Structure formats: C-alpha cells, structure tokens
Amino acid sequence: MAIEHDYFGVLSSGPDGAIFWTERVDFGDQSVTVDLTAPDQDDVSIAALDVAAALIAGIEELDAAVRGAMLTEVDDRTSEVTEYILQQQEAFGDDLEDVLVDVSGDAAVDIIRSLRLSSMTILADEHGGSEPFAVLEYALDADETDEVLLVNLASDGSVQSVTSAD
C-alpha cells in the first residue's frame, strides 16, 4: 500500500506497514535532516501530511518561534533550558565564546541564538493527539549528539515541552 501526497510524493509502507520519509532541508546557513515516520500507514491522514508539509515549508519561522519559547524558560531556574545552558557554560568554560555566533554578554541568549537545529522528526500518526507531532533536536556543538535539547511540538506547531537528552 502507499499514500500519495503533493509534497512527499508516494509514501510506500514497508512489510510491517510502517512508512518513513527523509530529506535534508536547508534554511539560513543550516542543513537539517527531516524525517517523517509512522509505525502504521493506516494511522496517517492526508491532513497530517498537509500539516507536516507546512511545518517543513515554514521551518525558518518555526525555528524562530521555538527559540522564543526557549528564551521564556530561561527565567525558570529549574527548566531544562536553564540546566542545558548551565551545562554548556561549564563544559566549554572560557572557550564558550568560540562556539557562539554572537556575543552580547547575555550567555543564555547567546547560547540559544547559537544552537544548531540538527533534525526534525515528524510523527505523522500523532496528528491531533496529545503526544508530540514533531520533535526538533538542537545542539550547541553539531558534533555532540549526547548534549541536546529536544523540543516537542503539537500538530499546530506550538511548543509542548523542551527536554534535554543528556
């Protein structure tokens, strides 16, 4: 079986009924791996694919909104964003400025601005549900895969949560 969509083309399911699509998307000076997946093709609607396509097409605006949401968490000393920032300050120490794209003097803002969006995973079968529809992965060091922030998005693109994966 297969699903056909204007943006994704023909999405064929594997022998287990799962679908998977992947592509590199460029925006700004970044290249992001975008994956669309679902364990059962029957749980994926055209509406879910339309929303997924819109998120991908609007990745630059989505990224800006996500970074804004991260900034709102900086004032909460117990938030995952604050813990991540403190962890990065400790890990890089005096070399922190070398990895920042802009140094304004506010380390939290500078770190959030400097995060690289490395991947976006769309869980197409979660459209309209309470579980994340998309997960964006950010890291200060693109080569470091253990110390990342994961941003969970609802189907409407709103931020559900930000967690660290360290």
CSV table of C-alpha atoms in Angstrom, one decimal:
chain,number,residue,atom,x,y,z
A,1,MET,CA,0.0,0.0,0.0
A,2,ALA,CA,1.0,3.6,-0.4
A,3,ILE,CA,-0.1,7.1,0.3
A,4,GLU,CA,0.4,9.8,-2.3
A,5,HIS,CA,0.9,13.5,-1.3
A,6,ASP,CA,1.8,16.6,-3.2
A,7,TYR,CA,4.8,17.4,-1.0
A,8,PHE,CA,6.0,14.0,0.0
A,9,GLY,CA,5.3,12.1,-3.2
A,10,VAL,CA,4.4,8.4,-2.9
A,11,LEU,CA,4.9,7.1,0.6
A,12,SER,CA,5.2,3.4,0.5
A,13,SER,CA,4.9,1.2,3.5
A,14,GLY,CA,7.3,-1.5,4.4
A,15,PRO,CA,6.3,-5.1,5.1
A,16,ASP,CA,5.4,-4.1,8.6
A,17,GLY,CA,3.1,-1.3,7.4
A,18,ALA,CA,5.4,1.5,8.6
A,19,ILE,CA,6.2,4.5,6.5
A,20,PHE,CA,9.4,6.5,6.5
A,21,TRP,CA,10.5,9.6,4.5
A,22,THR,CA,13.7,11.5,4.9
A,23,GLU,CA,15.2,14.6,3.3
A,24,ARG,CA,17.8,17.3,4.0
A,25,VAL,CA,16.3,20.8,4.2
A,26,ASP,CA,18.4,24.0,4.0
A,27,PHE,CA,17.5,27.2,5.7
A,28,GLY,CA,19.8,30.0,6.5
A,29,ASP,CA,23.2,28.5,6.9
A,30,GLN,CA,21.9,25.3,8.3
A,31,SER,CA,21.1,21.9,6.8
A,32,VAL,CA,18.5,19.9,8.7
A,33,THR,CA,17.6,16.3,8.4
A,34,VAL,CA,13.8,15.9,8.3
A,35,ASP,CA,12.2,12.5,8.9
A,36,LEU,CA,8.6,11.6,8.7
A,37,THR,CA,7.6,8.4,10.2
A,38,ALA,CA,4.6,6.3,11.4
A,39,PRO,CA,4.5,2.7,12.6
A,40,ASP,CA,1.3,2.1,10.7
A,41,GLN,CA,0.4,3.7,7.4
A,42,ASP,CA,-3.3,3.3,8.2
A,43,ASP,CA,-2.9,5.8,11.1
A,44,VAL,CA,-1.7,8.6,8.8
A,45,SER,CA,-4.2,11.0,7.2
A,46,ILE,CA,-3.7,13.4,4.4
A,47,ALA,CA,-4.4,16.2,6.9
A,48,ALA,CA,-1.4,15.0,8.9
A,49,LEU,CA,0.7,15.1,5.8
A,50,ASP,CA,-0.5,18.6,5.0
A,51,VAL,CA,0.4,19.8,8.4
A,52,ALA,CA,3.8,18.1,8.2
A,53,ALA,CA,4.5,19.8,4.8
A,54,ALA,CA,3.5,23.2,6.3
A,55,LEU,CA,5.9,22.7,9.2
A,56,ILE,CA,8.7,21.8,6.9
A,57,ALA,CA,8.0,24.7,4.5
A,58,GLY,CA,7.8,27.1,7.4
A,59,ILE,CA,10.9,25.7,9.2
A,60,GLU,CA,12.6,29.1,9.5
A,61,GLU,CA,9.6,30.7,11.2
A,62,LEU,CA,9.1,27.6,13.3
A,63,ASP,CA,12.7,27.8,14.4
A,64,ALA,CA,12.3,31.4,15.4
A,65,ALA,CA,9.2,30.6,17.5
A,66,VAL,CA,10.9,27.6,19.2
A,67,ARG,CA,13.9,29.8,20.1
A,68,GLY,CA,11.5,32.4,21.5
A,69,ALA,CA,9.8,29.7,23.6
A,70,MET,CA,13.3,28.6,24.9
A,71,LEU,CA,14.0,32.2,26.0
A,72,THR,CA,10.8,32.3,28.0
A,73,GLU,CA,12.1,29.3,30.0
A,74,VAL,CA,15.4,31.0,31.0
A,75,ASP,CA,13.9,32.7,34.0
A,76,ASP,CA,12.9,29.4,35.5
A,77,ARG,CA,16.0,28.1,37.3
A,78,THR,CA,14.6,24.5,37.2
A,79,SER,CA,13.8,24.4,33.5
A,80,GLU,CA,15.6,22.0,31.1
A,81,VAL,CA,16.7,25.0,29.0
A,82,THR,CA,18.3,26.7,32.0
A,83,GLU,CA,20.0,23.4,33.0
A,84,TYR,CA,21.3,22.9,29.5
A,85,ILE,CA,22.7,26.5,29.4
A,86,LEU,CA,24.5,26.0,32.7
A,87,GLN,CA,25.8,22.6,31.5
A,88,GLN,CA,27.2,24.2,28.3
A,89,GLN,CA,28.8,27.1,30.2
A,90,GLU,CA,30.5,24.6,32.4
A,91,ALA,CA,31.5,22.3,29.6
A,92,PHE,CA,33.0,25.0,27.4
A,93,GLY,CA,34.3,27.2,30.2
A,94,ASP,CA,36.5,30.0,28.8
A,95,ASP,CA,36.1,28.7,25.3
A,96,LEU,CA,32.3,29.3,25.2
A,97,GLU,CA,32.7,32.5,23.1
A,98,ASP,CA,34.5,30.5,20.4
A,99,VAL,CA,31.3,28.5,19.6
A,100,LEU,CA,28.8,31.4,19.9
A,101,VAL,CA,27.6,33.1,16.7
A,102,ASP,CA,27.0,36.3,18.6
A,103,VAL,CA,28.3,37.6,21.9
A,104,SER,CA,26.0,40.1,23.5
A,105,GLY,CA,27.1,39.5,27.1
A,106,ASP,CA,23.9,37.6,28.0
A,107,ALA,CA,25.1,33.9,27.9
A,108,ALA,CA,21.6,32.4,27.9
A,109,VAL,CA,20.5,34.5,24.9
A,110,ASP,CA,23.8,33.9,23.1
A,111,ILE,CA,23.6,30.1,23.6
A,112,ILE,CA,20.0,29.9,22.4
A,113,ARG,CA,20.9,32.0,19.3
A,114,SER,CA,23.9,29.8,18.6
A,115,LEU,CA,22.1,26.4,18.9
A,116,ARG,CA,22.1,24.4,15.7
A,117,LEU,CA,18.9,22.7,14.6
A,118,SER,CA,20.1,19.3,13.5
A,119,SER,CA,17.0,17.3,13.0
A,120,MET,CA,13.2,17.4,12.8
A,121,THR,CA,11.2,14.2,13.3
A,122,ILE,CA,7.6,14.2,12.4
A,123,LEU,CA,5.5,11.5,14.0
A,124,ALA,CA,2.7,11.6,11.4
A,125,ASP,CA,0.4,9.2,13.3
A,126,GLU,CA,0.2,11.6,16.2
A,127,HIS,CA,-1.7,14.3,14.3
A,128,GLY,CA,-4.3,15.9,16.6
A,129,GLY,CA,-3.3,13.8,19.6
A,130,SER,CA,-1.8,14.8,22.9
A,131,GLU,CA,1.6,13.2,22.1
A,132,PRO,CA,4.2,15.2,20.2
A,133,PHE,CA,3.6,15.5,16.4
A,134,ALA,CA,7.1,16.8,15.8
A,135,VAL,CA,10.4,16.7,17.7
A,136,LEU,CA,13.2,19.2,16.9
A,137,GLU,CA,16.7,18.5,18.1
A,138,TYR,CA,19.1,21.4,18.9
A,139,ALA,CA,22.7,21.3,20.0
A,140,LEU,CA,25.4,23.9,20.6
A,141,ASP,CA,28.0,21.7,19.2
A,142,ALA,CA,26.9,20.0,16.0
A,143,ASP,CA,29.2,17.1,16.6
A,144,GLU,CA,27.9,16.4,20.1
A,145,THR,CA,25.0,14.0,20.0
A,146,ASP,CA,24.6,13.4,23.7
A,147,GLU,CA,24.0,17.0,24.9
A,148,VAL,CA,21.0,18.2,23.0
A,149,LEU,CA,17.7,20.0,23.6
A,150,LEU,CA,14.6,18.2,22.3
A,151,VAL,CA,11.6,20.4,21.5
A,152,ASN,CA,8.2,18.7,21.3
A,153,LEU,CA,5.6,20.3,19.1
A,154,ALA,CA,1.9,19.8,18.8
A,155,SER,CA,0.2,19.5,15.5
A,156,ASP,CA,-0.5,23.2,15.4
A,157,GLY,CA,3.3,23.9,15.8
A,158,SER,CA,3.0,25.1,19.4
A,159,VAL,CA,5.7,24.0,21.8
A,160,GLN,CA,4.5,21.3,24.2
A,161,SER,CA,7.8,20.9,26.1
A,162,VAL,CA,11.6,21.3,25.9
A,163,THR,CA,13.7,18.5,27.4
A,164,SER,CA,17.4,17.6,27.4
A,165,ALA,CA,18.6,14.3,26.1
A,166,ASP,CA,21.8,14.2,28.1
